[in-house]
């Protein structure tokens, strides 16, 4: 929850902290657990701004409720190990996918690409598929690395 600032009786009160990146504002409430929505019990013209009928001296706290967004962008970048004489273990970025179904704060394990369908036969997953929490600002990037299959000669 985000707390409203105090003001004199009848002053406008608004939250400076909402909505944090990756969250959306739901409404103002009289209780932290979300009961007694103020838009239902007070004359509210804007759901993000309230005019309390009680002053600071009366000891009232209002709660702004927020929830995680479910449309946060994240990117998965796929890198393939260089095998054209390079001995430094370098990689080349070959394919990116942008997703817009991330949920702020939710842990995601990125999908691997279908190597055969994408025309990358002879490669296999190497590293980078660890789960990460989705950042609300859309800056989450997964780097997945693939290496060549090694086939011994007979």
Backbone as a chain_set.jsonl record, in Angstrom:
{"seq": "XXXXXXXXXXXXXXXXXXXXXXXXXXXXXXXXXXXXXXXXXXXXXXXXXXXXXXXXXXXXXXXXXXXXXXXXXXXXXXXXXXXXXXXXXXXXXXXXXXXXXXXXXXXXXXXXXXXXXXXXXXXXXXXXXXXXXXXXXXXXXXXXXXXXXXXXXX", "coords": {"N": [[0.832, -1.192, 0.0], [0.314, 2.314, -0.497], [0.722, 5.267, 1.284], [-1.452, 8.049, 1.89], [-0.811, 11.569, 1.874], [-1.011, 13.818, 4.677], [-3.354, 16.466, 5.12], [-4.983, 19.631, 5.575], [-8.358, 19.701, 6.768], [-10.535, 19.022, 4.149], [-8.65, 19.693, 2.22], [-6.948, 18.804, -0.844], [-5.746, 15.558, -1.306], [-3.129, 13.588, -2.45], [-1.31, 10.809, -3.792], [2.176, 10.659, -3.857], [3.709, 8.56, -4.628], [2.557, 6.748, -6.392], [1.706, 5.668, -9.757], [4.129, 3.248, -9.122], [6.744, 2.312, -11.367], [5.633, -0.216, -13.457], [3.426, -0.88, -12.003], [-0.097, -0.485, -11.355], [-2.542, 1.91, -10.412], [-5.176, 1.271, -8.189], [-7.08, 2.286, -6.379], [-8.229, 4.444, -3.678], [-8.318, 3.585, -0.227], [-9.879, 3.005, 2.97], [-8.878, 1.195, 4.692], [-5.94, -0.848, 5.16], [-6.083, -3.461, 4.131], [-7.769, -3.288, 2.041], [-10.517, -2.916, 2.27], [-13.508, -0.901, 2.326], [-13.558, 1.133, 0.09], [-12.671, 4.369, -0.808], [-13.793, 5.83, -2.898], [-16.298, 4.89, -2.855], [-17.341, 5.75, -0.429], [-16.794, 8.46, -0.058], [-17.081, 11.769, -1.523], [-15.676, 11.74, -4.459], [-13.923, 13.042, -7.121], [-11.84, 12.474, -8.828], [-10.236, 9.461, -9.195], [-7.656, 9.22, -8.263], [-7.13, 11.264, -6.564], [-8.093, 12.576, -3.473], [-10.408, 14.23, -1.242], [-10.334, 14.58, 1.951], [-12.748, 14.27, 4.599], [-12.018, 14.459, 7.111], [-9.644, 15.744, 9.389], [-6.017, 15.999, 9.913], [-5.618, 15.974, 12.651], [-7.526, 14.222, 13.529], [-6.482, 11.752, 13.116], [-6.507, 9.982, 10.838], [-5.715, 7.608, 8.343], [-5.281, 7.108, 4.908], [-5.222, 4.677, 2.304], [-3.511, 3.986, -0.625], [-4.088, 1.692, -3.101], [-2.295, -0.573, -5.117], [-1.477, -2.591, -8.008], [0.441, -5.19, -9.561], [1.479, -4.755, -12.919], [0.499, -6.522, -15.878], [1.498, -6.484, -18.383], [4.151, -6.037, -19.015], [7.139, -5.303, -20.726], [9.755, -7.478, -21.788], [12.948, -8.708, -22.892], [14.468, -11.274, -24.843], [17.575, -12.274, -25.732], [19.517, -14.004, -28.087], [22.56, -15.693, -28.36], [25.219, -16.966, -30.331], [27.994, -19.128, -30.264], [31.095, -18.183, -31.649], [32.728, -19.812, -34.328], [34.47, -19.598, -36.348], [37.304, -19.807, -36.536], [37.84, -18.219, -34.382], [39.278, -18.034, -31.215], [38.762, -16.94, -28.829], [36.458, -17.426, -27.44], [34.238, -15.923, -28.078], [30.945, -14.582, -28.829], [28.165, -14.224, -31.097], [25.427, -12.138, -31.476], [22.358, -13.28, -32.569], [19.57, -13.454, -32.713], [16.622, -11.874, -31.519], [13.904, -11.631, -29.25], [11.015, -9.927, -28.326], [8.866, -9.697, -25.617], [5.633, -9.055, -24.278], [4.206, -9.77, -22.065], [4.996, -9.856, -19.465], [4.935, -9.924, -15.864], [5.177, -7.587, -13.376], [7.689, -8.073, -11.0], [7.408, -10.818, -11.026], [8.904, -14.024, -11.333], [10.608, -15.232, -14.153], [11.439, -17.747, -16.47], [13.22, -17.735, -19.355], [12.156, -18.646, -22.704], [13.704, -21.096, -24.836], [14.926, -20.964, -28.209], [13.595, -22.74, -31.031], [15.874, -24.541, -32.358], [16.196, -26.12, -34.701], [13.954, -25.419, -36.283], [14.52, -22.731, -36.678], [16.721, -22.852, -38.237], [19.246, -23.438, -37.203], [20.741, -25.837, -36.921], [22.907, -28.167, -35.347], [23.721, -26.71, -33.224], [23.548, -26.21, -29.65], [21.939, -25.544, -26.501], [23.779, -23.61, -24.148], [24.201, -21.774, -21.87], [22.683, -19.338, -19.551], [19.95, -19.328, -19.087], [18.749, -18.75, -16.708], [16.266, -17.997, -14.253], [14.741, -14.788, -13.87], [13.526, -11.889, -12.097], [10.889, -9.932, -13.358], [11.392, -6.63, -14.224], [9.664, -3.69, -13.49], [10.016, -1.484, -15.14], [10.432, -2.354, -17.678], [12.969, -3.122, -18.458], [14.169, -5.616, -18.317], [16.38, -8.051, -19.487], [17.22, -11.044, -20.999], [20.013, -13.046, -21.622], [20.822, -15.539, -23.659], [22.914, -18.268, -24.349], [24.379, -20.25, -26.912], [26.141, -23.122, -28.066], [28.261, -24.879, -30.402], [27.509, -28.196, -31.401], [29.659, -30.855, -30.762], [31.041, -33.235, -32.766], [32.592, -36.236, -32.693], [35.171, -37.372, -34.852], [35.542, -40.369, -36.69]], "CA": [[0.0, 0.0, 0.0], [0.961, 3.619, -0.481], [-0.036, 6.113, 2.199], [-1.776, 9.408, 1.463], [-0.262, 12.633, 2.709], [-2.0, 14.546, 5.471], [-3.639, 17.84, 4.75], [-6.04, 20.213, 6.389], [-9.678, 19.195, 6.423], [-11.022, 19.528, 2.879], [-7.569, 19.838, 1.245], [-6.748, 17.69, -1.755], [-4.692, 14.624, -0.918], [-2.776, 12.678, -3.54], [-0.138, 9.996, -3.517], [3.352, 10.973, -4.67], [4.433, 7.334, -4.944], [1.877, 5.839, -7.3], [2.026, 4.248, -9.656], [5.531, 2.92, -9.37], [6.882, 1.665, -12.668], [5.214, -1.609, -13.474], [2.24, -1.06, -11.164], [-1.206, 0.388, -11.693], [-3.316, 2.406, -9.287], [-6.508, 0.671, -8.105], [-7.979, 3.223, -5.706], [-7.967, 4.814, -2.284], [-9.074, 2.765, 0.715], [-9.825, 3.408, 4.377], [-8.165, 0.143, 5.429], [-4.818, -1.37, 4.37], [-6.403, -4.726, 3.458], [-8.542, -3.006, 0.841], [-11.952, -2.736, 2.465], [-13.985, 0.483, 2.36], [-12.989, 1.965, -0.975], [-13.094, 5.741, -0.562], [-14.663, 6.319, -3.967], [-17.641, 4.436, -2.516], [-17.852, 6.392, 0.786], [-16.542, 9.898, -0.087], [-17.32, 12.43, -2.803], [-14.38, 11.726, -5.124], [-14.079, 13.381, -8.536], [-10.734, 11.831, -9.537], [-9.93, 8.292, -8.363], [-6.296, 9.294, -7.739], [-7.056, 12.413, -5.665], [-9.224, 12.583, -2.549], [-10.576, 15.368, -0.344], [-10.85, 13.957, 3.174], [-13.678, 15.004, 5.451], [-11.438, 14.393, 8.455], [-8.344, 16.407, 9.367], [-4.864, 15.29, 10.458], [-5.772, 15.807, 14.106], [-8.426, 13.1, 13.796], [-5.686, 10.535, 13.051], [-6.971, 9.064, 9.806], [-4.772, 7.276, 7.278], [-5.878, 6.52, 3.717], [-4.283, 3.781, 1.644], [-3.606, 3.837, -2.077], [-3.799, 0.3, -3.451], [-1.735, -0.751, -6.451], [-1.251, -4.004, -8.357], [1.463, -5.392, -10.593], [1.007, -4.766, -14.309], [0.658, -7.828, -16.528], [1.865, -6.239, -19.781], [5.492, -5.448, -18.976], [8.038, -5.796, -21.781], [11.092, -8.019, -21.522], [13.606, -9.134, -24.128], [15.341, -12.451, -24.803], [18.583, -12.185, -26.787], [20.16, -15.306, -28.299], [23.941, -15.549, -28.823], [25.824, -18.214, -30.784], [29.458, -19.117, -30.165], [31.827, -18.045, -32.918], [33.568, -20.978, -34.614], [35.206, -19.354, -37.598], [38.708, -19.566, -36.213], [37.976, -17.43, -33.145], [39.638, -18.856, -30.059], [38.541, -16.141, -27.636], [35.185, -17.778, -26.829], [33.276, -14.851, -28.326], [29.613, -14.946, -29.314], [27.488, -13.273, -31.971], [23.981, -12.046, -31.216], [21.718, -13.645, -33.828], [18.106, -13.393, -32.711], [16.003, -11.265, -30.343], [12.451, -11.703, -29.147], [10.427, -9.043, -27.323], [7.609, -10.197, -25.064], [4.893, -8.001, -23.571], [3.3, -10.409, -21.123], [5.651, -9.98, -18.168], [4.243, -9.408, -14.686], [6.144, -6.944, -12.502], [8.083, -8.823, -9.821], [7.261, -12.266, -11.212], [10.086, -14.714, -11.839], [10.382, -15.821, -15.481], [12.508, -18.478, -17.14], [12.97, -17.434, -20.767], [12.094, -19.801, -23.606], [14.76, -21.318, -25.821], [14.391, -21.002, -29.566], [13.607, -24.04, -31.69], [17.076, -24.432, -33.192], [15.986, -26.732, -36.008], [12.993, -24.6, -37.034], [15.149, -21.444, -36.993], [17.835, -23.088, -39.153], [20.518, -23.474, -36.469], [21.084, -27.216, -36.579], [24.305, -28.317, -34.956], [23.946, -25.922, -32.004], [22.793, -26.625, -28.468], [21.922, -24.577, -25.412], [24.967, -23.642, -23.296], [24.012, -21.114, -20.573], [21.964, -18.071, -19.514], [18.495, -19.469, -19.0], [18.344, -18.618, -15.307], [15.081, -17.169, -14.031], [14.907, -13.43, -13.357], [12.293, -11.154, -11.83], [10.576, -8.916, -14.357], [11.463, -5.253, -13.711], [8.5, -2.931, -13.901], [10.327, -0.45, -16.141], [10.598, -2.986, -18.986], [14.39, -3.224, -18.804], [14.688, -6.975, -18.126], [16.942, -8.674, -20.688], [17.828, -12.362, -20.817], [21.034, -13.378, -22.62], [20.939, -16.998, -23.741], [24.079, -18.616, -25.168], [24.379, -21.563, -27.549], [27.448, -23.536, -28.582], [28.198, -25.908, -31.438], [27.647, -29.598, -31.015], [30.941, -31.408, -31.2], [30.854, -34.608, -33.223], [33.918, -36.815, -32.881], [35.436, -38.052, -36.132], [35.967, -41.758, -36.487]], "C": [[0.868, 1.243, 0.0], [0.109, 4.518, 0.389], [-0.279, 7.494, 1.608], [-1.091, 10.399, 2.396], [-1.385, 13.257, 3.515], [-2.199, 15.93, 4.909], [-4.7, 18.376, 5.686], [-7.377, 19.664, 5.906], [-10.16, 19.851, 5.13], [-9.95, 19.758, 1.838], [-7.515, 18.611, 0.34], [-5.579, 16.852, -1.277], [-4.405, 13.733, -2.115], [-1.518, 11.924, -3.159], [0.999, 10.407, -4.434], [4.013, 9.708, -5.205], [3.745, 6.436, -5.967], [1.931, 6.387, -8.702], [3.508, 4.054, -9.917], [5.599, 2.226, -10.723], [6.492, 0.193, -12.56], [4.012, -1.902, -12.6], [1.144, -0.121, -11.634], [-2.01, 0.708, -10.443], [-4.707, 1.794, -9.329], [-7.503, 1.646, -7.479], [-7.527, 3.517, -4.294], [-8.873, 4.007, -1.37], [-8.886, 3.277, 2.138], [-9.036, 2.398, 5.205], [-7.065, -0.46, 4.548], [-5.135, -2.668, 3.634], [-7.329, -4.539, 2.273], [-10.037, -2.915, 1.039], [-12.266, -1.242, 2.539], [-13.273, 1.375, 1.34], [-13.547, 3.376, -0.837], [-13.968, 6.303, -1.677], [-16.1, 5.87, -3.725], [-18.217, 5.198, -1.326], [-17.59, 7.893, 0.856], [-16.909, 10.455, -1.453], [-15.971, 12.586, -3.485], [-14.602, 12.02, -6.61], [-13.004, 12.73, -9.393], [-10.28, 10.679, -8.658], [-8.535, 8.341, -7.76], [-6.112, 10.439, -6.755], [-8.281, 12.397, -4.768], [-9.238, 13.867, -1.743], [-11.167, 14.809, 0.941], [-11.785, 14.883, 3.934], [-13.167, 15.048, 6.888], [-10.044, 14.995, 8.38], [-7.262, 15.545, 10.004], [-5.034, 15.019, 11.949], [-6.656, 14.618, 14.457], [-7.723, 11.752, 13.644], [-6.145, 9.519, 12.02], [-5.87, 8.853, 8.776], [-5.567, 6.662, 6.132], [-4.808, 5.722, 2.99], [-4.551, 3.739, 0.142], [-3.224, 2.401, -2.395], [-3.318, 0.248, -4.895], [-1.612, -2.245, -6.733], [-0.23, -4.059, -9.493], [0.821, -5.406, -11.968], [1.304, -6.133, -14.924], [1.062, -7.685, -17.989], [3.253, -5.608, -19.899], [6.391, -6.122, -20.018], [9.296, -6.415, -21.171], [11.628, -8.596, -22.821], [14.448, -10.377, -23.852], [16.266, -12.352, -26.006], [19.322, -13.512, -26.863], [21.528, -15.097, -28.961], [24.497, -16.923, -29.194], [27.332, -18.068, -30.755], [30.089, -19.04, -31.548], [32.748, -19.24, -33.112], [34.387, -20.781, -35.874], [36.664, -18.995, -37.294], [38.91, -18.77, -34.94], [38.273, -18.369, -31.986], [39.377, -18.124, -28.753], [37.222, -16.455, -26.932], [34.11, -16.72, -27.031], [31.98, -15.399, -28.922], [29.096, -13.849, -30.243], [25.996, -13.314, -31.65], [23.255, -12.269, -32.541], [20.203, -13.478, -33.848], [17.621, -12.784, -31.404], [14.504, -11.476, -30.409], [12.009, -10.76, -28.046], [9.079, -9.618, -26.909], [6.94, -9.063, -24.304], [3.888, -8.591, -22.589], [3.944, -10.631, -19.757], [4.812, -9.369, -17.056], [5.306, -8.854, -13.738], [6.409, -7.798, -11.264], [7.985, -10.327, -9.946], [8.536, -12.855, -11.806], [9.739, -15.419, -13.151], [11.632, -16.566, -15.916], [12.269, -18.319, -18.629], [12.932, -18.697, -21.627], [13.331, -19.884, -24.492], [14.135, -21.277, -27.206], [14.459, -22.438, -30.084], [14.733, -23.99, -32.719], [16.882, -24.999, -34.588], [15.067, -25.863, -36.864], [13.601, -23.271, -37.47], [16.366, -21.6, -37.908], [19.205, -23.11, -38.487], [20.843, -24.897, -36.018], [22.566, -27.294, -36.263], [24.675, -27.461, -33.754], [23.122, -26.51, -30.873], [22.898, -25.534, -27.408], [23.182, -24.738, -24.56], [24.7, -23.027, -21.917], [23.122, -19.876, -20.719], [20.464, -18.16, -19.362], [17.994, -19.389, -17.565], [17.144, -17.685, -15.189], [15.487, -15.8, -13.485], [13.536, -12.86, -13.023], [12.107, -10.093, -12.899], [10.591, -7.542, -13.684], [10.32, -4.448, -14.308], [8.754, -1.89, -14.968], [10.577, -1.036, -17.533], [12.039, -3.202, -19.4], [14.978, -4.631, -18.647], [15.141, -7.553, -19.464], [17.574, -9.999, -20.28], [18.83, -12.566, -21.947], [21.233, -14.886, -22.585], [22.03, -17.335, -24.742], [23.977, -20.057, -25.654], [25.796, -21.843, -28.052], [27.228, -24.614, -29.631], [28.248, -27.282, -30.805], [28.994, -30.074, -31.551], [30.702, -32.88, -31.536], [32.24, -35.194, -33.449], [34.032, -37.522, -34.227], [35.949, -39.456, -35.848], [37.046, -42.117, -37.467]], "O": [[2.015, 1.218, 0.445], [-1.113, 4.532, 0.245], [0.577, 8.042, 0.914], [-0.829, 10.097, 3.56], [-2.548, 13.238, 3.111], [-1.297, 16.494, 4.29], [-5.25, 17.635, 6.5], [-7.5, 19.218, 4.765], [-10.193, 21.077, 5.021], [-10.275, 19.998, 0.675], [-7.972, 17.528, 0.706], [-4.54, 17.386, -0.888], [-5.324, 13.186, -2.725], [-0.755, 12.363, -2.298], [0.82, 10.498, -5.649], [4.803, 9.781, -6.146], [4.331, 5.431, -6.371], [2.206, 7.58, -8.825], [4.066, 4.645, -10.842], [4.623, 1.624, -11.17], [6.964, -0.533, -11.686], [3.615, -3.06, -12.467], [1.42, 0.915, -12.239], [-2.139, -0.116, -9.538], [-5.353, 1.792, -10.377], [-8.618, 1.816, -7.973], [-6.577, 2.923, -3.784], [-10.04, 3.77, -1.683], [-7.874, 3.898, 2.465], [-8.578, 2.719, 6.301], [-7.232, -0.571, 3.333], [-4.517, -2.953, 2.608], [-7.649, -5.5, 1.572], [-10.773, -2.843, 0.055], [-11.379, -0.425, 2.787], [-12.49, 2.253, 1.699], [-14.762, 3.559, -0.758], [-14.803, 7.171, -1.422], [-17.024, 6.415, -4.327], [-19.437, 5.299, -1.198], [-18.117, 8.553, 1.753], [-17.033, 9.709, -2.424], [-15.198, 13.475, -3.127], [-15.374, 11.33, -7.276], [-13.237, 12.462, -10.572], [-9.967, 10.891, -7.487], [-8.245, 7.583, -6.834], [-5.039, 10.573, -6.166], [-9.398, 12.221, -5.255], [-8.206, 14.518, -1.578], [-12.375, 14.584, 1.017], [-11.637, 16.105, 3.915], [-13.816, 15.611, 7.77], [-9.332, 14.777, 7.4], [-7.551, 14.488, 10.565], [-4.641, 13.963, 12.447], [-6.554, 14.066, 15.553], [-8.29, 10.718, 13.998], [-6.169, 8.32, 12.299], [-5.18, 9.794, 8.385], [-6.422, 5.803, 6.35], [-3.625, 6.055, 3.055], [-5.673, 3.488, -0.297], [-2.152, 1.941, -2.002], [-3.853, 0.924, -5.774], [-1.639, -3.063, -5.813], [-0.066, -3.113, -10.264], [-0.243, -5.992, -12.163], [2.252, -6.81, -14.527], [0.983, -8.647, -18.753], [3.498, -4.763, -20.759], [6.396, -7.345, -20.163], [9.824, -5.93, -20.17], [10.869, -8.93, -23.73], [15.054, -10.52, -22.79], [15.815, -12.346, -27.151], [19.707, -14.079, -25.841], [21.64, -14.419, -29.982], [24.285, -17.908, -28.487], [27.886, -17.045, -31.159], [29.679, -19.729, -32.482], [33.462, -19.641, -32.192], [34.942, -21.744, -36.403], [37.17, -17.976, -37.765], [40.038, -18.652, -34.461], [37.594, -19.38, -31.803], [39.728, -18.622, -27.683], [36.896, -15.819, -25.93], [33.171, -16.631, -26.239], [31.93, -16.514, -29.441], [29.534, -12.701, -30.178], [25.39, -14.382, -31.565], [23.49, -11.553, -33.514], [19.617, -13.371, -34.925], [18.117, -13.113, -30.326], [13.911, -11.498, -31.488], [12.565, -10.785, -26.948], [8.259, -9.979, -27.753], [7.621, -8.203, -23.745], [2.85, -7.991, -22.314], [3.503, -11.482, -18.985], [4.071, -8.412, -17.279], [6.226, -9.571, -13.345], [5.478, -8.197, -10.564], [8.436, -11.048, -9.056], [9.165, -12.251, -12.675], [8.723, -16.106, -13.254], [12.749, -16.075, -15.75], [11.22, -18.727, -19.128], [13.591, -19.689, -21.318], [13.926, -18.867, -24.849], [12.939, -21.529, -27.356], [15.275, -23.239, -29.631], [14.56, -23.458, -33.816], [17.357, -24.414, -35.561], [15.363, -25.599, -38.029], [13.238, -22.74, -38.519], [16.973, -20.608, -38.311], [20.215, -22.832, -39.134], [21.182, -25.121, -34.856], [23.376, -26.572, -36.844], [25.823, -27.482, -33.31], [22.135, -27.211, -31.097], [23.818, -24.716, -27.418], [23.607, -25.859, -24.279], [24.942, -23.676, -20.9], [22.839, -19.42, -21.827], [19.772, -17.151, -19.497], [16.924, -19.909, -17.251], [17.023, -16.71, -15.931], [16.455, -15.679, -12.734], [12.521, -13.277, -13.579], [13.066, -9.432, -13.299], [9.891, -7.319, -12.697], [10.054, -4.529, -15.507], [7.82, -1.449, -15.637], [10.899, -0.3, -18.465], [12.311, -3.442, -20.577], [16.182, -4.81, -18.831], [14.395, -7.547, -20.443], [18.361, -10.063, -19.335], [18.523, -12.286, -23.106], [21.745, -15.438, -21.611], [22.08, -16.775, -25.837], [23.554, -20.954, -24.925], [26.542, -20.931, -28.411], [26.144, -25.188, -29.733], [28.935, -27.504, -29.808], [29.399, -29.725, -32.66], [30.229, -33.658, -30.707], [32.987, -34.709, -34.3], [33.098, -38.185, -34.676], [36.69, -39.688, -34.893], [37.538, -43.245, -37.458]]}, "num_chains": 1, "name": "protein.A"}
